[in-house]
XYZ file of N, CA and C in Angstrom:
219
model
N -12.207 27.813 13.371
C -11.636 27.626 12.044
C -10.696 26.442 12.076
N -10.630 25.699 10.964
C -9.812 24.487 10.882
C -8.353 24.790 10.604
N -7.551 23.765 10.763
C -6.119 23.885 10.518
C -5.863 23.888 9.012
N -5.229 24.940 8.520
C -4.946 25.029 7.086
C -3.502 24.671 6.763
N -2.732 24.283 7.771
C -1.326 23.932 7.535
C -1.172 22.789 6.533
N -1.943 21.699 6.639
C -1.800 20.632 5.642
C -2.118 21.121 4.224
N -3.101 21.966 4.094
C -3.456 22.519 2.790
C -2.331 23.352 2.207
N -1.728 24.175 3.044
C -0.594 25.002 2.596
C 0.599 24.137 2.228
N 0.862 23.127 3.031
C 1.988 22.232 2.762
C 1.786 21.510 1.434
N 0.570 21.056 1.181
C 0.268 20.383 -0.086
C 0.441 21.345 -1.251
N -0.030 22.568 -1.089
C 0.113 23.574 -2.143
C 1.582 23.844 -2.431
N 2.393 23.943 -1.397
C 3.827 24.178 -1.586
C 4.498 23.004 -2.283
N 4.122 21.777 -1.915
C 4.693 20.592 -2.559
C 4.319 20.533 -4.032
N 3.074 20.825 -4.344
C 2.630 20.816 -5.742
C 3.355 21.907 -6.517
N 3.494 23.082 -5.948
C 4.196 24.176 -6.619
C 5.649 23.805 -6.880
N 6.293 23.161 -5.906
C 7.676 22.737 -6.086
C 7.772 21.672 -7.173
N 6.846 20.730 -7.210
C 6.859 19.679 -8.231
C 6.694 20.281 -9.613
N 5.795 21.248 -9.754
C 5.580 21.898 -11.048
C 6.838 22.656 -11.458
N 7.459 23.373 -10.531
C 8.693 24.098 -10.818
C 9.796 23.128 -11.215
N 9.913 22.021 -10.502
C 10.931 21.020 -10.808
C 10.696 20.421 -12.182
N 9.447 20.146 -12.524
C 9.139 19.593 -13.847
C 9.506 20.601 -14.930
N 9.200 21.864 -14.709
C 9.547 22.909 -15.667
C 11.043 23.039 -15.804
N 11.758 22.991 -14.689
C 13.214 23.061 -14.697
C 13.792 21.876 -15.460
N 13.260 20.689 -15.233
C 13.743 19.492 -15.928
C 13.497 19.634 -17.428
N 12.331 20.114 -17.788
C 12.008 20.305 -19.206
C 13.004 21.275 -19.848
N 13.313 22.363 -19.155
C 14.275 23.344 -19.669
C 15.662 22.726 -19.822
N 16.075 21.935 -18.831
C 17.400 21.304 -18.887
C 17.477 20.274 -20.006
N 16.424 19.485 -20.176
C 16.403 18.485 -21.251
C 16.415 19.184 -22.607
N 15.642 20.254 -22.736
C 15.620 21.004 -23.997
C 16.994 21.565 -24.323
N 17.666 22.151 -23.341
C 19.000 22.710 -23.561
C 19.993 21.606 -23.934
N 19.928 20.478 -23.238
C 20.815 19.347 -23.530
C 20.579 18.852 -24.948
N 19.333 18.638 -25.306
C 19.018 18.085 -26.630
C 19.380 19.061 -27.744
N 19.254 20.353 -27.495
C 19.671 21.354 -28.475
C 21.176 21.278 -28.696
N 21.925 21.235 -27.609
C 23.390 21.131 -27.711
C 23.792 19.853 -28.424
N 23.132 18.754 -28.093
C 23.499 17.476 -28.703
C 23.077 17.397 -30.166
N 22.035 18.112 -30.530
C 21.639 18.173 -31.931
C 22.739 18.839 -32.758
N 23.301 19.905 -32.206
C 24.413 20.582 -32.884
C 25.645 19.679 -32.952
N 25.920 18.985 -31.869
C 27.064 18.066 -31.854
C 26.852 16.931 -32.854
N 25.630 16.426 -32.953
C 25.320 15.344 -33.899
C 25.528 15.828 -35.337
N 25.134 17.046 -35.604
C 25.338 17.612 -36.940
C 26.837 17.724 -37.246
N 27.614 18.140 -36.257
C 29.073 18.215 -36.437
C 29.649 16.826 -36.690
N 29.145 15.832 -35.985
C 29.591 14.450 -36.182
C 29.240 13.978 -37.594
N 28.020 14.227 -38.012
C 27.574 13.804 -39.339
C 28.364 14.470 -40.462
N 28.827 15.692 -40.233
C 29.607 16.419 -41.250
C 31.095 16.096 -41.180
N 31.485 15.286 -40.211
C 32.888 14.910 -40.089
C 33.753 15.958 -39.409
N 33.114 16.933 -38.765
C 33.859 17.987 -38.057
C 34.465 17.433 -36.778
N 33.737 16.537 -36.133
C 34.228 15.856 -34.931
C 34.079 14.348 -35.141
N 34.820 13.572 -34.372
C 34.721 12.112 -34.449
C 33.790 11.606 -33.337
N 33.493 10.309 -33.373
C 32.589 9.716 -32.379
C 33.109 9.905 -30.960
N 34.411 9.761 -30.781
C 34.995 9.933 -29.450
C 34.753 11.345 -28.922
N 34.915 12.343 -29.784
C 34.670 13.725 -29.363
C 33.185 13.947 -29.075
N 32.333 13.342 -29.888
C 30.886 13.432 -29.646
C 30.546 12.855 -28.273
N 31.133 11.714 -27.955
C 30.875 11.071 -26.657
C 31.330 11.951 -25.496
N 32.452 12.630 -25.674
C 32.956 13.549 -24.632
C 31.985 14.717 -24.470
N 31.538 15.273 -25.593
C 30.569 16.372 -25.546
C 29.294 15.916 -24.839
N 28.834 14.716 -25.157
C 27.630 14.171 -24.523
C 27.789 14.111 -23.009
N 28.917 13.610 -22.556
C 29.173 13.501 -21.115
C 29.202 14.879 -20.460
N 29.877 15.820 -21.103
C 29.975 17.183 -20.551
C 28.605 17.850 -20.501
N 27.834 17.734 -21.572
C 26.510 18.372 -21.617
C 25.552 17.733 -20.609
N 25.608 16.427 -20.484
C 24.745 15.748 -19.506
C 25.075 16.231 -18.092
N 26.354 16.348 -17.808
C 26.760 16.833 -16.482
C 26.318 18.279 -16.291
N 26.546 19.099 -17.313
C 26.178 20.516 -17.228
C 24.693 20.690 -16.933
N 23.850 19.877 -17.582
C 22.411 20.032 -17.426
C 21.817 19.082 -16.396
N 22.657 18.386 -15.662
C 22.192 17.570 -14.550
C 21.414 16.324 -14.943
N 21.789 15.707 -16.063
C 21.111 14.496 -16.516
C 21.988 13.287 -16.222
N 21.401 12.254 -15.681
C 22.170 11.059 -15.378
C 22.438 10.263 -16.652
N 23.389 9.358 -16.584
C 23.749 8.568 -17.761
C 22.664 7.596 -18.171
N 21.706 7.345 -17.297
C 20.667 6.357 -17.625
C 19.294 7.010 -17.874
N 19.245 8.308 -18.002
C 17.965 8.968 -18.243
C 17.457 8.663 -19.646
N 16.173 8.629 -19.810
C 15.589 8.356 -21.118
C 15.752 9.530 -22.079
N 16.127 10.699 -21.574
C 16.218 11.880 -22.404
C 17.530 12.002 -23.151
N 18.529 11.219 -22.740
C 19.819 11.291 -23.424
C 19.754 10.502 -24.729
N 20.557 10.928 -25.680
C 20.572 10.281 -27.002
C 21.288 8.963 -26.952
């Protein structure tokens, strides 16, 4: 019988990549939901631009998004 270790390793890597992609999707969705609410507060004059920017920084950090990601507003 042949060595199945490379096959198992590939399967584990693919499974991890899929999990990571799903995790990233969940984090981006949560970030964008929070920022949508913050944007609405900004548009209604409840918060100012400076406060919106602070919220953006906090939410990006909370959800593990870098400042240069394409997913940030």
